[in-house]
Amino acid sequence: NIRQYSFHDFDPNIIKLSAETQEIAAKIQKDERYNLVLFSESKDYYGQNYRYFLTTIANKAPLDPDFDDIADVGTLLIVNELGLTQADILASPIYELATFKSASYQQIFQTKTGTEFQIWRK
């Protein structure tokens, strides 16, 4: 009966996630307070899969949106798995993005696996 159910294999897989988070961690300062937003097919804009792997790296964990004050953060990490344009990202109604629209520093880079990341700093 299993054949009748459709399962979706949303990318990225565990090995890819682990490698990408290592690249991200190298660009985040030790104990830097930052938040994370994910644009992906999964619609998990909190990026729980990335948060998990970043939390396993010493002194590189993102803020916990359930307990930490997200307005009091100087850095925002954007994971753009969908390949959205900058205009689409800026037009997004996500609160975390709205608080960073006037960020003075924006860095865009791609990981070795091809996923686009952006780091915005106030």
Tab-separated table of N, CA, C and O in Angstrom:
chain	number	residue	atom	x	y	z
A	1	ASN	N	0.805	-1.211	0.000
A	1	ASN	CA	0.000	0.000	0.000
A	1	ASN	C	0.843	1.269	0.000
A	1	ASN	O	0.331	2.332	-0.246
A	2	ILE	N	2.098	1.143	0.321
A	2	ILE	CA	2.941	2.329	0.436
A	2	ILE	C	3.058	3.086	-0.880
A	2	ILE	O	3.231	4.289	-0.898
A	3	ARG	N	2.944	2.378	-1.998
A	3	ARG	CA	3.095	3.014	-3.307
A	3	ARG	C	2.022	4.062	-3.576
A	3	ARG	O	2.209	4.948	-4.395
A	4	GLN	N	0.898	3.973	-2.920
A	4	GLN	CA	-0.178	4.929	-3.173
A	4	GLN	C	0.049	6.282	-2.491
A	4	GLN	O	-0.618	7.254	-2.800
A	5	TYR	N	0.994	6.363	-1.566
A	5	TYR	CA	1.277	7.610	-0.874
A	5	TYR	C	2.414	8.352	-1.570
A	5	TYR	O	3.398	7.754	-1.974
A	6	SER	N	2.240	9.653	-1.676
A	6	SER	CA	3.310	10.444	-2.283
A	6	SER	C	4.170	11.042	-1.178
A	6	SER	O	3.676	11.624	-0.228
A	7	PHE	N	5.465	10.860	-1.321
A	7	PHE	CA	6.416	11.417	-0.377
A	7	PHE	C	7.262	12.443	-1.103
A	7	PHE	O	7.661	12.225	-2.243
A	8	HIS	N	7.513	13.541	-0.441
A	8	HIS	CA	8.321	14.599	-1.037
A	8	HIS	C	9.700	14.591	-0.398
A	8	HIS	O	9.824	14.577	0.814
A	9	ASP	N	10.693	14.608	-1.227
A	9	ASP	CA	12.068	14.640	-0.749
A	9	ASP	C	12.596	16.051	-0.938
A	9	ASP	O	13.219	16.369	-1.938
A	10	PHE	N	12.285	16.931	0.030
A	10	PHE	CA	12.741	18.308	-0.066
A	10	PHE	C	14.241	18.353	0.177
A	10	PHE	O	14.756	17.806	1.127
A	11	ASP	N	14.932	19.017	-0.711
A	11	ASP	CA	16.363	19.219	-0.567
A	11	ASP	C	16.560	20.280	0.507
A	11	ASP	O	15.678	21.083	0.737
A	12	PRO	N	17.590	20.381	1.214
A	12	PRO	CA	18.835	19.653	1.124
A	12	PRO	C	18.848	18.415	2.002
A	12	PRO	O	18.117	18.326	2.978
A	13	ASN	N	19.711	17.475	1.691
A	13	ASN	CA	19.839	16.273	2.508
A	13	ASN	C	20.800	16.545	3.664
A	13	ASN	O	21.413	17.608	3.744
A	14	ILE	N	20.947	15.570	4.536
A	14	ILE	CA	21.725	15.768	5.761
A	14	ILE	C	23.190	16.086	5.479
A	14	ILE	O	23.770	16.973	6.106
A	15	ILE	N	23.794	15.397	4.545
A	15	ILE	CA	25.212	15.643	4.237
A	15	ILE	C	25.395	17.048	3.675
A	15	ILE	O	26.310	17.780	4.058
A	16	LYS	N	24.479	17.453	2.795
A	16	LYS	CA	24.548	18.788	2.210
A	16	LYS	C	24.336	19.848	3.289
A	16	LYS	O	25.058	20.848	3.338
A	17	LEU	N	23.365	19.636	4.161
A	17	LEU	CA	23.106	20.583	5.251
A	17	LEU	C	24.322	20.741	6.157
A	17	LEU	O	24.687	21.855	6.534
A	18	SER	N	24.926	19.632	6.492
A	18	SER	CA	26.099	19.686	7.365
A	18	SER	C	27.237	20.473	6.713
A	18	SER	O	27.859	21.325	7.357
A	19	ALA	N	27.483	20.231	5.449
A	19	ALA	CA	28.556	20.945	4.738
A	19	ALA	C	28.236	22.434	4.620
A	19	ALA	O	29.112	23.285	4.823
A	20	GLU	N	26.990	22.752	4.290
A	20	GLU	CA	26.615	24.167	4.140
A	20	GLU	C	26.694	24.920	5.459
A	20	GLU	O	27.151	26.060	5.491
A	21	THR	N	26.274	24.294	6.535
A	21	THR	CA	26.335	24.989	7.825
A	21	THR	C	27.781	25.215	8.265
A	21	THR	O	28.064	26.199	8.943
A	22	GLN	N	28.695	24.353	7.880
A	22	GLN	CA	30.108	24.594	8.179
A	22	GLN	C	30.599	25.841	7.439
A	22	GLN	O	31.344	26.649	7.997
A	23	GLU	N	30.166	26.010	6.177
A	23	GLU	CA	30.546	27.197	5.416
A	23	GLU	C	29.934	28.455	6.020
A	23	GLU	O	30.582	29.502	6.082
A	24	ILE	N	28.688	28.352	6.452
A	24	ILE	CA	28.012	29.491	7.085
A	24	ILE	C	28.733	29.859	8.379
A	24	ILE	O	29.012	31.034	8.642
A	25	ALA	N	29.014	28.874	9.199
A	25	ALA	CA	29.651	29.118	10.497
A	25	ALA	C	30.981	29.848	10.345
A	25	ALA	O	31.347	30.656	11.199
A	26	ALA	N	31.678	29.598	9.264
A	26	ALA	CA	32.960	30.271	9.039
A	26	ALA	C	32.771	31.769	8.809
A	26	ALA	O	33.698	32.548	9.040
A	27	LYS	N	31.587	32.192	8.394
A	27	LYS	CA	31.332	33.610	8.128
A	27	LYS	C	30.663	34.322	9.304
A	27	LYS	O	30.496	35.523	9.283
A	28	ILE	N	30.275	33.569	10.319
A	28	ILE	CA	29.639	34.132	11.516
A	28	ILE	C	30.703	34.242	12.602
A	28	ILE	O	31.459	33.301	12.845
A	29	GLN	N	30.763	35.403	13.261
A	29	GLN	CA	31.743	35.625	14.318
A	29	GLN	C	31.376	34.802	15.562
A	29	GLN	O	30.208	34.506	15.807
A	30	LYS	N	32.380	34.462	16.335
A	30	LYS	CA	32.158	33.727	17.578
A	30	LYS	C	31.204	34.507	18.466
A	30	LYS	O	31.374	35.716	18.675
A	31	ASP	N	30.178	33.840	18.958
A	31	ASP	CA	29.155	34.415	19.845
A	31	ASP	C	28.377	35.569	19.208
A	31	ASP	O	27.771	36.380	19.915
A	32	GLU	N	28.388	35.687	17.887
A	32	GLU	CA	27.611	36.730	17.207
A	32	GLU	C	26.118	36.411	17.342
A	32	GLU	O	25.684	35.294	17.132
A	33	ARG	N	25.358	37.439	17.708
A	33	ARG	CA	23.899	37.253	17.822
A	33	ARG	C	23.288	37.451	16.441
A	33	ARG	O	23.369	38.525	15.875
A	34	TYR	N	22.696	36.390	15.920
A	34	TYR	CA	22.096	36.464	14.592
A	34	TYR	C	20.824	35.642	14.531
A	34	TYR	O	20.586	34.760	15.351
A	35	ASN	N	20.009	35.977	13.566
A	35	ASN	CA	18.781	35.238	13.315
A	35	ASN	C	18.872	34.642	11.919
A	35	ASN	O	19.734	35.021	11.126
A	36	LEU	N	17.960	33.746	11.598
A	36	LEU	CA	18.008	33.006	10.351
A	36	LEU	C	16.630	32.977	9.704
A	36	LEU	O	15.625	32.786	10.393
A	37	VAL	N	16.590	33.195	8.387
A	37	VAL	CA	15.359	33.085	7.601
A	37	VAL	C	15.656	32.175	6.415
A	37	VAL	O	16.687	32.317	5.765
A	38	LEU	N	14.738	31.249	6.133
A	38	LEU	CA	14.908	30.295	5.048
A	38	LEU	C	13.797	30.460	4.016
A	38	LEU	O	12.623	30.492	4.369
A	39	PHE	N	14.184	30.562	2.748
A	39	PHE	CA	13.236	30.514	1.637
A	39	PHE	C	13.429	29.163	0.959
A	39	PHE	O	14.477	28.910	0.358
A	40	SER	N	12.428	28.273	1.093
A	40	SER	CA	12.547	26.936	0.518
A	40	SER	C	11.177	26.381	0.173
A	40	SER	O	10.150	26.952	0.557
A	41	GLU	N	11.170	25.252	-0.505
A	41	GLU	CA	9.914	24.572	-0.839
A	41	GLU	C	9.176	24.120	0.408
A	41	GLU	O	7.957	23.993	0.392
A	42	SER	N	9.883	23.864	1.479
A	42	SER	CA	9.261	23.362	2.709
A	42	SER	C	8.426	24.424	3.413
A	42	SER	O	7.633	24.096	4.286
A	43	LYS	N	8.616	25.695	3.062
A	43	LYS	CA	7.911	26.829	3.690
A	43	LYS	C	8.261	26.981	5.176
A	43	LYS	O	7.555	27.618	5.932
A	44	ASP	N	9.362	26.403	5.605
A	44	ASP	CA	9.833	26.518	6.985
A	44	ASP	C	10.744	27.733	7.076
A	44	ASP	O	11.962	27.621	7.056
A	45	TYR	N	10.144	28.920	7.147
A	45	TYR	CA	10.987	30.108	7.065
A	45	TYR	C	11.887	30.290	8.286
A	45	TYR	O	12.851	31.041	8.246
A	46	TYR	N	11.627	29.568	9.372
A	46	TYR	CA	12.549	29.603	10.517
A	46	TYR	C	13.806	28.774	10.253
A	46	TYR	O	14.788	28.907	10.955
A	47	GLY	N	13.772	27.896	9.252
A	47	GLY	CA	14.943	27.104	8.892
A	47	GLY	C	15.410	26.172	9.990
A	47	GLY	O	16.591	26.136	10.313
A	48	GLN	N	14.496	25.405	10.540
A	48	GLN	CA	14.841	24.534	11.667
A	48	GLN	C	15.953	23.550	11.340
A	48	GLN	O	16.780	23.248	12.183
A	49	ASN	N	16.002	23.074	10.099
A	49	ASN	CA	17.071	22.127	9.742
A	49	ASN	C	18.445	22.796	9.807
A	49	ASN	O	19.401	22.221	10.316
A	50	TYR	N	18.551	24.021	9.305
A	50	TYR	CA	19.821	24.753	9.406
A	50	TYR	C	20.121	25.119	10.853
A	50	TYR	O	21.271	25.061	11.299
A	51	ARG	N	19.101	25.546	11.593
A	51	ARG	CA	19.297	25.907	13.000
A	51	ARG	C	19.882	24.746	13.792
A	51	ARG	O	20.759	24.926	14.626
A	52	TYR	N	19.371	23.547	13.529
A	52	TYR	CA	19.884	22.388	14.254
A	52	TYR	C	21.385	22.223	14.035
A	52	TYR	O	22.149	22.098	14.992
A	53	PHE	N	21.815	22.216	12.785
A	53	PHE	CA	23.231	21.999	12.500
A	53	PHE	C	24.094	23.155	13.009
A	53	PHE	O	25.200	22.931	13.482
A	54	LEU	N	23.601	24.376	12.924
A	54	LEU	CA	24.368	25.512	13.446
A	54	LEU	C	24.491	25.445	14.962
A	54	LEU	O	25.505	25.854	15.530
A	55	THR	N	23.470	24.915	15.616
A	55	THR	CA	23.499	24.782	17.073
A	55	THR	C	24.544	23.776	17.515
A	55	THR	O	25.073	23.863	18.627
A	56	THR	N	24.886	22.823	16.662
A	56	THR	CA	25.874	21.810	17.032
A	56	THR	C	27.310	22.329	16.929
A	56	THR	O	28.237	21.644	17.341
A	57	ILE	N	27.491	23.534	16.378
A	57	ILE	CA	28.825	24.124	16.242
A	57	ILE	C	29.027	25.090	17.408
A	57	ILE	O	28.236	26.010	17.611
A	58	ALA	N	30.079	24.910	18.166
A	58	ALA	CA	30.326	25.711	19.372
A	58	ALA	C	30.335	27.201	19.071
A	58	ALA	O	31.002	27.654	18.143
A	59	ASN	N	29.571	27.965	19.843
A	59	ASN	CA	29.501	29.426	19.784
A	59	ASN	C	28.971	29.967	18.449
A	59	ASN	O	29.263	31.099	18.090
A	60	LYS	N	28.223	29.166	17.702
A	60	LYS	CA	27.697	29.609	16.406
A	60	LYS	C	26.183	29.451	16.306
A	60	LYS	O	25.624	29.553	15.224
A	61	ALA	N	25.504	29.205	17.394
A	61	ALA	CA	24.057	28.964	17.371
A	61	ALA	C	23.286	30.248	17.083
A	61	ALA	O	23.604	31.306	17.624
A	62	PRO	N	22.271	30.171	16.225
A	62	PRO	CA	21.416	31.340	15.984
A	62	PRO	C	20.487	31.569	17.172
A	62	PRO	O	20.393	30.725	18.070
A	63	LEU	N	19.814	32.694	17.154
A	63	LEU	CA	18.847	32.970	18.210
A	63	LEU	C	17.716	31.966	18.169
A	63	LEU	O	17.378	31.431	17.116
A	64	ASP	N	17.109	31.739	19.300
A	64	ASP	CA	15.925	30.901	19.380
A	64	ASP	C	14.718	31.832	19.284
A	64	ASP	O	14.462	32.610	20.199
A	65	PRO	N	13.955	31.791	18.183
A	65	PRO	CA	12.848	32.733	18.007
A	65	PRO	C	11.742	32.581	19.036
A	65	PRO	O	10.935	33.488	19.218
A	66	ASP	N	11.706	31.462	19.758
A	66	ASP	CA	10.685	31.281	20.784
A	66	ASP	C	11.040	31.979	22.097
A	66	ASP	O	10.161	32.295	22.880
A	67	PHE	N	12.329	32.209	22.337
A	67	PHE	CA	12.750	32.749	23.634
A	67	PHE	C	13.561	34.032	23.557
A	67	PHE	O	13.618	34.774	24.512
A	68	ASP	N	14.231	34.281	22.454
A	68	ASP	CA	15.099	35.450	22.347
A	68	ASP	C	14.386	36.614	21.664
A	68	ASP	O	13.471	36.418	20.873
A	69	ASP	N	14.832	37.823	21.955
A	69	ASP	CA	14.269	39.024	21.351
A	69	ASP	C	14.882	39.215	19.962
A	69	ASP	O	16.029	39.624	19.840
A	70	ILE	N	14.103	38.926	18.930
A	70	ILE	CA	14.634	38.981	17.567
A	70	ILE	C	14.843	40.408	17.082
A	70	ILE	O	15.562	40.624	16.117
A	71	ALA	N	14.246	41.376	17.757
A	71	ALA	CA	14.434	42.768	17.350
A	71	ALA	C	15.801	43.292	17.799
A	71	ALA	O	16.294	44.267	17.261
A	72	ASP	N	16.399	42.628	18.766
A	72	ASP	CA	17.685	43.061	19.324
A	72	ASP	C	18.832	42.232	18.745
A	72	ASP	O	19.643	41.683	19.468
A	73	VAL	N	18.871	42.147	17.411
A	73	VAL	CA	19.873	41.335	16.717
A	73	VAL	C	20.542	42.202	15.665
A	73	VAL	O	19.885	42.981	14.980
A	74	GLY	N	21.845	42.053	15.503
A	74	GLY	CA	22.570	42.864	14.537
A	74	GLY	C	22.841	42.176	13.215
A	74	GLY	O	23.291	42.810	12.270
A	75	THR	N	22.571	40.861	13.140
A	75	THR	CA	22.893	40.098	11.931
A	75	THR	C	21.726	39.194	11.554
A	75	THR	O	21.115	38.567	12.419
A	76	LEU	N	21.451	39.128	10.261
A	76	LEU	CA	20.418	38.236	9.737
A	76	LEU	C	21.033	37.379	8.645
A	76	LEU	O	21.668	37.893	7.720
A	77	LEU	N	20.846	36.083	8.761
A	77	LEU	CA	21.310	35.129	7.759
A	77	LEU	C	20.100	34.680	6.950
A	77	LEU	O	19.117	34.212	7.515
A	78	ILE	N	20.177	34.843	5.637
A	78	ILE	CA	19.084	34.447	4.748
A	78	ILE	C	19.566	33.285	3.892
A	78	ILE	O	20.589	33.386	3.215
A	79	VAL	N	18.827	32.189	3.934
A	79	VAL	CA	19.116	31.020	3.113
A	79	VAL	C	18.108	31.040	1.968
A	79	VAL	O	16.907	30.966	2.189
A	80	ASN	N	18.612	31.155	0.747
A	80	ASN	CA	17.759	31.330	-0.427
A	80	ASN	C	17.802	30.078	-1.304
A	80	ASN	O	18.388	30.086	-2.376
A	81	GLU	N	17.162	28.994	-0.844
A	81	GLU	CA	17.132	27.752	-1.614
A	81	GLU	C	16.301	27.887	-2.884
A	81	GLU	O	16.485	27.128	-3.824
A	82	LEU	N	15.372	28.835	-2.907
A	82	LEU	CA	14.487	28.992	-4.061
A	82	LEU	C	15.101	29.827	-5.177
A	82	LEU	O	14.535	29.910	-6.261
A	83	GLY	N	16.218	30.470	-4.919
A	83	GLY	CA	16.845	31.315	-5.931
A	83	GLY	C	16.039	32.565	-6.226
A	83	GLY	O	16.001	33.039	-7.358
A	84	LEU	N	15.398	33.132	-5.211
A	84	LEU	CA	14.610	34.350	-5.377
A	84	LEU	C	15.507	35.530	-5.734
A	84	LEU	O	16.670	35.575	-5.339
A	85	THR	N	14.940	36.479	-6.436
A	85	THR	CA	15.683	37.699	-6.736
A	85	THR	C	15.749	38.559	-5.474
A	85	THR	O	14.959	38.376	-4.538
A	86	GLN	N	16.661	39.510	-5.469
A	86	GLN	CA	16.782	40.412	-4.326
A	86	GLN	C	15.484	41.192	-4.125
A	86	GLN	O	15.066	41.429	-2.995
A	87	ALA	N	14.834	41.579	-5.215
A	87	ALA	CA	13.565	42.311	-5.126
A	87	ALA	C	12.496	41.455	-4.458
A	87	ALA	O	11.710	41.957	-3.642
A	88	ASP	N	12.445	40.161	-4.782
A	88	ASP	CA	11.469	39.263	-4.157
A	88	ASP	C	11.736	39.111	-2.667
A	88	ASP	O	10.804	39.075	-1.858
A	89	ILE	N	13.006	39.010	-2.305
A	89	ILE	CA	13.350	38.886	-0.880
A	89	ILE	C	12.953	40.158	-0.138
A	89	ILE	O	12.331	40.098	0.922
A	90	LEU	N	13.276	41.309	-0.700
A	90	LEU	CA	12.936	42.574	-0.048
A	90	LEU	C	11.428	42.795	0.046
A	90	LEU	O	10.948	43.462	0.961
A	91	ALA	N	10.659	42.236	-0.890
A	91	ALA	CA	9.204	42.400	-0.892
A	91	ALA	C	8.504	41.416	0.045
A	91	ALA	O	7.299	41.534	0.272
A	92	SER	N	9.247	40.482	0.609
A	92	SER	CA	8.654	39.483	1.490
A	92	SER	C	8.117	40.141	2.758
A	92	SER	O	8.762	41.015	3.333
A	93	PRO	N	6.939	39.707	3.226
A	93	PRO	CA	6.351	40.304	4.433
A	93	PRO	C	6.887	39.727	5.746
A	93	PRO	O	6.364	40.032	6.811
A	94	ILE	N	7.925	38.936	5.698
A	94	ILE	CA	8.473	38.319	6.910
A	94	ILE	C	9.034	39.401	7.829
A	94	ILE	O	9.830	40.231	7.409
A	95	TYR	N	8.628	39.361	9.090
A	95	TYR	CA	9.002	40.395	10.066
A	95	TYR	C	10.516	40.551	10.196
A	95	TYR	O	11.031	41.666	10.247
A	96	GLU	N	11.221	39.441	10.262
A	96	GLU	CA	12.673	39.505	10.426
A	96	GLU	C	13.338	40.281	9.292
A	96	GLU	O	14.293	41.016	9.519
A	97	LEU	N	12.819	40.142	8.084
A	97	LEU	CA	13.368	40.889	6.949
A	97	LEU	C	13.042	42.373	7.059
A	97	LEU	O	13.863	43.223	6.729
A	98	ALA	N	11.843	42.677	7.522
A	98	ALA	CA	11.432	44.080	7.654
A	98	ALA	C	12.335	44.836	8.616
A	98	ALA	O	12.628	46.010	8.394
A	99	THR	N	12.806	44.174	9.661
A	99	THR	CA	13.679	44.852	10.627
A	99	THR	C	15.093	45.062	10.102
A	99	THR	O	15.858	45.809	10.691
A	100	PHE	N	15.432	44.433	8.979
A	100	PHE	CA	16.774	44.541	8.411
A	100	PHE	C	16.819	45.223	7.048
A	100	PHE	O	17.872	45.265	6.418
A	101	LYS	N	15.721	45.781	6.579
A	101	LYS	CA	15.710	46.377	5.237
A	101	LYS	C	16.706	47.523	5.094
A	101	LYS	O	17.180	47.811	4.010
A	102	SER	N	17.047	48.162	6.187
A	102	SER	CA	18.011	49.262	6.121
A	102	SER	C	19.416	48.807	6.523
A	102	SER	O	20.247	49.626	6.914
A	103	ALA	N	19.678	47.524	6.411
A	103	ALA	CA	20.992	46.994	6.792
A	103	ALA	C	22.077	47.667	5.965
A	103	ALA	O	21.965	47.798	4.750
A	104	SER	N	23.122	48.093	6.649
A	104	SER	CA	24.195	48.814	5.958
A	104	SER	C	25.180	47.869	5.272
A	104	SER	O	25.918	48.281	4.385
A	105	TYR	N	25.192	46.618	5.664
A	105	TYR	CA	26.138	45.663	5.076
A	105	TYR	C	25.377	44.428	4.617
A	105	TYR	O	24.646	43.817	5.401
A	106	GLN	N	25.498	44.096	3.351
A	106	GLN	CA	24.871	42.894	2.825
A	106	GLN	C	25.908	42.114	2.017
A	106	GLN	O	26.517	42.658	1.108
A	107	GLN	N	26.084	40.869	2.375
A	107	GLN	CA	27.015	39.994	1.671
A	107	GLN	C	26.225	38.833	1.081
A	107	GLN	O	25.424	38.205	1.779
A	108	ILE	N	26.417	38.553	-0.198
A	108	ILE	CA	25.761	37.440	-0.866
A	108	ILE	C	26.843	36.468	-1.317
A	108	ILE	O	27.840	36.869	-1.907
A	109	PHE	N	26.657	35.197	-0.999
A	109	PHE	CA	27.629	34.189	-1.423
A	109	PHE	C	26.920	32.866	-1.680
A	109	PHE	O	25.791	32.670	-1.237
A	110	GLN	N	27.574	32.003	-2.427
A	110	GLN	CA	27.058	30.664	-2.684
A	110	GLN	C	27.986	29.645	-2.049
A	110	GLN	O	29.208	29.795	-2.083
A	111	THR	N	27.372	28.606	-1.501
A	111	THR	CA	28.174	27.525	-0.943
A	111	THR	C	28.711	26.664	-2.083
A	111	THR	O	28.309	26.815	-3.232
A	112	LYS	N	29.583	25.761	-1.759
A	112	LYS	CA	30.142	24.853	-2.763
A	112	LYS	C	29.067	23.988	-3.403
A	112	LYS	O	29.230	23.528	-4.519
A	113	THR	N	27.950	23.789	-2.689
A	113	THR	CA	26.852	22.980	-3.224
A	113	THR	C	25.860	23.808	-4.036
A	113	THR	O	24.911	23.274	-4.577
A	114	GLY	N	26.070	25.132	-4.093
A	114	GLY	CA	25.256	25.989	-4.950
A	114	GLY	C	24.120	26.745	-4.293
A	114	GLY	O	23.437	27.514	-4.952
A	115	THR	N	23.902	26.573	-3.001
A	115	THR	CA	22.833	27.297	-2.320
A	115	THR	C	23.276	28.725	-2.048
A	115	THR	O	24.390	28.960	-1.598
A	116	GLU	N	22.389	29.687	-2.317
A	116	GLU	CA	22.715	31.092	-2.071
A	116	GLU	C	22.393	31.463	-0.633
A	116	GLU	O	21.336	31.125	-0.107
A	117	PHE	N	23.337	32.176	-0.016
A	117	PHE	CA	23.164	32.714	1.323
A	117	PHE	C	23.427	34.192	1.298
A	117	PHE	O	24.211	34.677	0.485
A	118	GLN	N	22.760	34.901	2.202
A	118	GLN	CA	22.998	36.328	2.359
A	118	GLN	C	23.197	36.606	3.843
A	118	GLN	O	22.507	36.027	4.690
A	119	ILE	N	24.123	37.481	4.144
A	119	ILE	CA	24.316	37.946	5.513
A	119	ILE	C	24.086	39.448	5.511
A	119	ILE	O	24.754	40.170	4.785
A	120	TRP	N	23.105	39.868	6.292
A	120	TRP	CA	22.800	41.292	6.429
A	120	TRP	C	23.200	41.706	7.836
A	120	TRP	O	22.820	41.079	8.816
A	121	ARG	N	23.964	42.788	7.943
A	121	ARG	CA	24.361	43.319	9.244
A	121	ARG	C	23.972	44.780	9.350
A	121	ARG	O	24.154	45.534	8.413
A	122	LYS	N	23.451	45.154	10.497
A	122	LYS	CA	23.057	46.540	10.737
A	122	LYS	C	24.283	47.385	11.041
A	122	LYS	O	25.272	46.933	11.526
